[in-house]
Coordinates of C-alpha atoms in Angstrom, one line a residue:
X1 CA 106.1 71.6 65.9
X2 CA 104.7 72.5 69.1
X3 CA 101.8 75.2 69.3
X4 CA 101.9 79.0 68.9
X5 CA 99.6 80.0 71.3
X6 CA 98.8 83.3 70.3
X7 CA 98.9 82.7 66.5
X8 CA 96.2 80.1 67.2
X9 CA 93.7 82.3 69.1
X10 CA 94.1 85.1 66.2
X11 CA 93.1 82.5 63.7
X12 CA 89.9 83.3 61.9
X13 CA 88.4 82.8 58.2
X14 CA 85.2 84.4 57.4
X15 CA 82.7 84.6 54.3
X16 CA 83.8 80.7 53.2
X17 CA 81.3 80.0 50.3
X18 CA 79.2 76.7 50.3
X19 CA 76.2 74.8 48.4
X20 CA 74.4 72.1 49.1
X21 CA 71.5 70.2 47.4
X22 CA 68.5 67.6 48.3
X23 CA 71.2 64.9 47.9
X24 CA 73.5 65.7 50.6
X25 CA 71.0 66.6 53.0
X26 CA 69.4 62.9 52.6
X27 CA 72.9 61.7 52.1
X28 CA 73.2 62.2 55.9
X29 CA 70.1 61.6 57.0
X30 CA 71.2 57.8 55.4
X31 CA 74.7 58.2 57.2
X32 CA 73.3 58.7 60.7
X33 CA 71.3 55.2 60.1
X34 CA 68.0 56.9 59.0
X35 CA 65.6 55.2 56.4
X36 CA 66.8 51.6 57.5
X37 CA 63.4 50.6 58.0
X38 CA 62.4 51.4 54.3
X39 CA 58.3 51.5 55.8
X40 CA 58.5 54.1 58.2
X41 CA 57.2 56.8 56.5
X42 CA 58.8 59.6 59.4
X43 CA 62.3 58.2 58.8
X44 CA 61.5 58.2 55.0
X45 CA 60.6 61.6 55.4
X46 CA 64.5 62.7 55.8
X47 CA 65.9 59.9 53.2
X48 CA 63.1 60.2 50.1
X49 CA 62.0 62.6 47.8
X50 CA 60.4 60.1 45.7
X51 CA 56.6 60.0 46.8
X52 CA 53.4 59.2 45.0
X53 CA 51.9 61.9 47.5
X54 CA 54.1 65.5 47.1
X55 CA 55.4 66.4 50.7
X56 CA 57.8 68.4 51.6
X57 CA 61.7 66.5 52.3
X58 CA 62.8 66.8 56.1
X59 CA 66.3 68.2 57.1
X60 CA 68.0 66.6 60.4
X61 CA 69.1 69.5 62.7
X62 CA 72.5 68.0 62.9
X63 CA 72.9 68.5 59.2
X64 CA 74.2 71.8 59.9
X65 CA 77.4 70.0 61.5
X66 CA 78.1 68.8 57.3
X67 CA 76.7 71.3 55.7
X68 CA 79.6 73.5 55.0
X69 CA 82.3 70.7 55.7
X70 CA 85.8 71.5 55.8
X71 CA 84.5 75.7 57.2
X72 CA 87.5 76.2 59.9
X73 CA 89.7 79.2 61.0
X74 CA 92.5 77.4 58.8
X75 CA 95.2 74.8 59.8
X76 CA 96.2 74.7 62.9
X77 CA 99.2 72.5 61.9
X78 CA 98.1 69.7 64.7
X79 CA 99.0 66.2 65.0
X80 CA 96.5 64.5 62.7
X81 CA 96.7 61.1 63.9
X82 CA 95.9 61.9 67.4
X83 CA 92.8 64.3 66.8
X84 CA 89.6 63.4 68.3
X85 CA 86.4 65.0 68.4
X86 CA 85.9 66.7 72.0
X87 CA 82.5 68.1 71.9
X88 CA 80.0 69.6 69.7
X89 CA 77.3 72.3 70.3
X90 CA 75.0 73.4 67.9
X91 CA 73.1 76.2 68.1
X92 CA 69.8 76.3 65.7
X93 CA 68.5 80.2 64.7
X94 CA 66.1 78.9 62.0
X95 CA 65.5 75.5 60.2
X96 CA 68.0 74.2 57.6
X97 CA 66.6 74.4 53.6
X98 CA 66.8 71.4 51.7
X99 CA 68.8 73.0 49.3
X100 CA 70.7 76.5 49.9
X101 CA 74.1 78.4 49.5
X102 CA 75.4 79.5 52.4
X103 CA 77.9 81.6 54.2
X104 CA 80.7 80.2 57.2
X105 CA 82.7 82.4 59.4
X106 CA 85.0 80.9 61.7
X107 CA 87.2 81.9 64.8
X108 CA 89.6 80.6 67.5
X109 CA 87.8 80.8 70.6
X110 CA 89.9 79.2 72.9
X111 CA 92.8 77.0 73.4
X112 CA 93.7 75.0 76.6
X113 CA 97.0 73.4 77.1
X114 CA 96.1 70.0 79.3
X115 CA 99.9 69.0 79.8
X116 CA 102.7 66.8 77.7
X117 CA 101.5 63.8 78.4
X118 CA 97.5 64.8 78.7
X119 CA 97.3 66.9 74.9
X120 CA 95.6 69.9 74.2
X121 CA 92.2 71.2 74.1
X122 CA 91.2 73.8 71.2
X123 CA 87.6 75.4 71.4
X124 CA 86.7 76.8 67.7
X125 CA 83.2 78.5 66.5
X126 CA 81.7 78.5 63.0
X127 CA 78.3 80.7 62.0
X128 CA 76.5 79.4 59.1
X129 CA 74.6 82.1 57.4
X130 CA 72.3 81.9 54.7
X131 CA 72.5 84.5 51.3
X132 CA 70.9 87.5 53.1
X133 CA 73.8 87.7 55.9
X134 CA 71.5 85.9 58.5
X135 CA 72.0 83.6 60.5
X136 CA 71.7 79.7 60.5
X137 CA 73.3 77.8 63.0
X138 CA 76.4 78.5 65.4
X139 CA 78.5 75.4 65.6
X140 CA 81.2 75.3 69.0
X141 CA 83.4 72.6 68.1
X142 CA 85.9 71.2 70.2
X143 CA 88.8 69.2 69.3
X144 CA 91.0 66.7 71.3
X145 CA 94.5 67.2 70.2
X146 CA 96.0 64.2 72.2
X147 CA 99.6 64.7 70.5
X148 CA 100.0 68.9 71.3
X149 CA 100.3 69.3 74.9
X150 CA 102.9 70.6 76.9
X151 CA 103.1 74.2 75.1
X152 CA 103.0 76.1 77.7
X153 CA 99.6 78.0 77.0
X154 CA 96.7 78.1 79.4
X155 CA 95.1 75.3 81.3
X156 CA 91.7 76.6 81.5
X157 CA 89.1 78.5 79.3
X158 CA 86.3 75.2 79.0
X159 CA 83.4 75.5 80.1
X160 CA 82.1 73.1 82.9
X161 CA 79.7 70.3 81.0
X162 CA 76.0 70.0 81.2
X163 CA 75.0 68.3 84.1
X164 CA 72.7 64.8 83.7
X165 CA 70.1 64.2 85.8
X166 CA 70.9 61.6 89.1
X167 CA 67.6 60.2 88.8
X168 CA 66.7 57.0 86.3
X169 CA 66.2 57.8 83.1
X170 CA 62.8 58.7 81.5
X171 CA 63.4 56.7 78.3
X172 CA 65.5 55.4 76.7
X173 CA 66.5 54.2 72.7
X174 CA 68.6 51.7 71.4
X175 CA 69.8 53.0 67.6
X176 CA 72.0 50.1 65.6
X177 CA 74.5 50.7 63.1
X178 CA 75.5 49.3 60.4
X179 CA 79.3 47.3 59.9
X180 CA 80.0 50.0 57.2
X181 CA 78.2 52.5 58.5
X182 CA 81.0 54.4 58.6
X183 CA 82.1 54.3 55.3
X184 CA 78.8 55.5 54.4
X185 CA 78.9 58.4 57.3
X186 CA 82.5 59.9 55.6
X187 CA 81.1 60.5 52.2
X188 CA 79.4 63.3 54.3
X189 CA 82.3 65.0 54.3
X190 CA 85.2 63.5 57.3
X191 CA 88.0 61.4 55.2
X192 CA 89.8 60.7 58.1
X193 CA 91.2 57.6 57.2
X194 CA 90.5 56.8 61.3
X195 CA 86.9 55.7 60.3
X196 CA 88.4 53.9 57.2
X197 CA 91.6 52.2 56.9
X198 CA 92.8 49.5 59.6
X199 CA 96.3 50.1 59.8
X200 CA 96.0 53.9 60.4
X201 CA 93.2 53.2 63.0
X202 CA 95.9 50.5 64.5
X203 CA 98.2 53.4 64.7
X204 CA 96.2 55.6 66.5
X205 CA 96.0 53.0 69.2
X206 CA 92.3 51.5 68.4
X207 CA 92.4 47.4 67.2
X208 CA 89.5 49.0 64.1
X209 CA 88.6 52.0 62.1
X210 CA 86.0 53.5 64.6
X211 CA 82.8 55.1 64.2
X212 CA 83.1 59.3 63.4
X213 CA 82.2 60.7 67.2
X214 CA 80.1 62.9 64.1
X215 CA 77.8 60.4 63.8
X216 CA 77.0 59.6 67.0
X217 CA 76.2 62.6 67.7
X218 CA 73.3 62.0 64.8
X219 CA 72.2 59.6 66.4
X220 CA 71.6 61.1 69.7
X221 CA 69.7 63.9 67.7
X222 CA 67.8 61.0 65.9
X223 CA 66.7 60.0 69.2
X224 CA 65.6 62.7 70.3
X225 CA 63.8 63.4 67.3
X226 CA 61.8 60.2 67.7
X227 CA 61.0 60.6 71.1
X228 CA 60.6 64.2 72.7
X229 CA 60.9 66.3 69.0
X230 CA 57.9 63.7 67.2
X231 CA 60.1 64.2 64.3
X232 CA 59.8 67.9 63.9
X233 CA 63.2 69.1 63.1
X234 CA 62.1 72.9 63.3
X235 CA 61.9 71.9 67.1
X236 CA 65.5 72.0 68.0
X237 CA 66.9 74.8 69.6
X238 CA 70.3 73.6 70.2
X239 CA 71.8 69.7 70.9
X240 CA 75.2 69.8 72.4
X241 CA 76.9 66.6 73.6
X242 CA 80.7 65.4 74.9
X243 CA 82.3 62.5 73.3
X244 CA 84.1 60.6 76.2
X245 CA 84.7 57.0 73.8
X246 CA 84.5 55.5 70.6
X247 CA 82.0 53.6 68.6
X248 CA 83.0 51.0 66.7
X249 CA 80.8 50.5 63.6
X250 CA 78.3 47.5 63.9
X251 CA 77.6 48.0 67.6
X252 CA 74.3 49.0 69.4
X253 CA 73.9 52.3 70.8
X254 CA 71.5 52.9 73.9
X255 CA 70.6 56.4 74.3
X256 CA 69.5 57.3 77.9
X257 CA 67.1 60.8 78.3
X258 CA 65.9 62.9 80.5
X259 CA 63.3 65.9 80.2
X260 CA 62.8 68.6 82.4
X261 CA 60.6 71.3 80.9
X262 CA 61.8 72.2 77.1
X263 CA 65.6 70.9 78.3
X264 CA 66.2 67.2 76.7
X265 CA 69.2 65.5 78.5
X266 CA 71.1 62.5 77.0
X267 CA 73.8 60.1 77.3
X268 CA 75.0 57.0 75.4
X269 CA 76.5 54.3 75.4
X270 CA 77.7 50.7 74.4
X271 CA 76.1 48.4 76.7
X272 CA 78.0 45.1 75.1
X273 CA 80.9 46.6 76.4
X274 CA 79.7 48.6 79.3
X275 CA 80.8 51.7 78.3
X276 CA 79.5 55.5 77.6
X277 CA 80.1 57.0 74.4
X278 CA 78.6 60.4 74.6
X279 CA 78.4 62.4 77.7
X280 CA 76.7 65.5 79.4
X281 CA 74.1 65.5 76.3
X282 CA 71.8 69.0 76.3
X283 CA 69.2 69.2 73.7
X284 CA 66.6 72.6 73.8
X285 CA 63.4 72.6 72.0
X286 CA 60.9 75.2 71.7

């Protein structure tokens, strides 16, 4: 059924209810790869409670993209084996609790029709807010609706990407993940049987279930973390990245960066098979 343009844009759902312990906030941490060297003590930090010494557990800033999983404006009745992850941009207003119940409201903010044959484009915001009404983080999702083009809506209304900087990069991270790293990355929350199940992977055009765009964007805040944040996670101001190709679980990621004054830019990508995964990366910290 193809889209209804206007029915879309007015689609919002606001005051969803969510919880969320010490469990799922490591429970990430371990899906985006961290804790894999059990003896560093500042990845352990975000995986372990369990210490002989009492310190307080750390919360990835890109926890907030799992922490109310499944918060949308409703069902926007798209074709569900051709959705990808466009982009992601999170913006932080105050550090994540290890444990909290939260709010999520979430609107339609824009829909662009790229053509038949090209899909459709639809820009959608969630606010996390904590008990009080305040709030959290702003999450700009973008999804990649390769199957829903050709409706007859609007071609514009995205914004133009962050530009990376010409010159060579200032340092650079390579971040490996596991063969089943994304079976452990979907108990955060994504099911899609994309990252799971062969055949529907082979049916959505890809020869293996491929890594959730999700948690490579983890692990482009994880690098960042390591290098520029020195794992302070109250540091981020916002991280905001495009996903131009797959990961396919297993594989190395290299994660180029730039830093220009508090702006941190990134991109990533696959260098066994010469190709970028993540584009136009913009993290802020302050």
């Amino acid at each position: 059924m193809p889209i209804n343009y206007d029915e879309l844009m007015a689609m919002k759902a606001m005051g969803q209810p969510y919880a969320y312990t010490d469990r799922e906030v490591m429970l990430y941490a371990y899906g985006i790869g961290m804790g894999a060297d059990p003896m560093d003590e500042r990845e352990l930090a975000f995986v372990n409670e369990a210490t002989a010494e009492p310190r307080p557990l750390k919360v990835v800033p890109t926890f907030a993209s799992v922490a109310a999983w499944g918060a949308g404006p409703g069902d926007m009745k798209l074709n569900r084996v051709l959705v990808v992850d466009g982009e992601r941009d999170i913006t932080f207003h105050q550090p994540l609790a290890v444990a909290a119940k939260i709010t999520a409201d979430s609107s339609v903010l824009a829909v662009s029709d790229k053509g038949k044959d090209k899909g459709a484009v639809i820009r959608h915001q969630t606010i996390l807010r904590d008990e009080s009404g305040a709030p959290l983080a702003t999450l700009v999702a973008s999804r990649f609706a390769r199957g829903d083009g050709g409706f007859g809506g609007p071609s514009g209304g995205i914004p133009e990407p962050h530009p990376v900087p010409s010159r060579a990069p200032d340092r650079s991270v390579e971040i490996s993940t596991r063969p089943d790293q994304a079976l452990i990355y979907r108990l955060c929350g994504d099911r899609n049987p994309l990252h799971s199940d062969p055949e529907f992977a082979r049916r959505a055009g890809f020869p293996r279930p491929i890594l959730h765009g999700m948690c490579t964007y983890g692990l482009t805040c994880r690098a960042v973390l390591q290098t520029y944040a020195d794992y302070d996670a109250s540091a981020f101001r916002q991280h905001a990245a495009r996903f131009s190709s797959p990961v396919f679980p297993g594989e190395t990621v290299t994660v180029d960066l730039w830093k220009d004054g508090h702006v941190i830019s990134f991109e990533a990508r696959v260098k066994s098979r010469n190709v970028t995964v993540i584009k136009n990366g913009k993290t802020v910290l302050g």
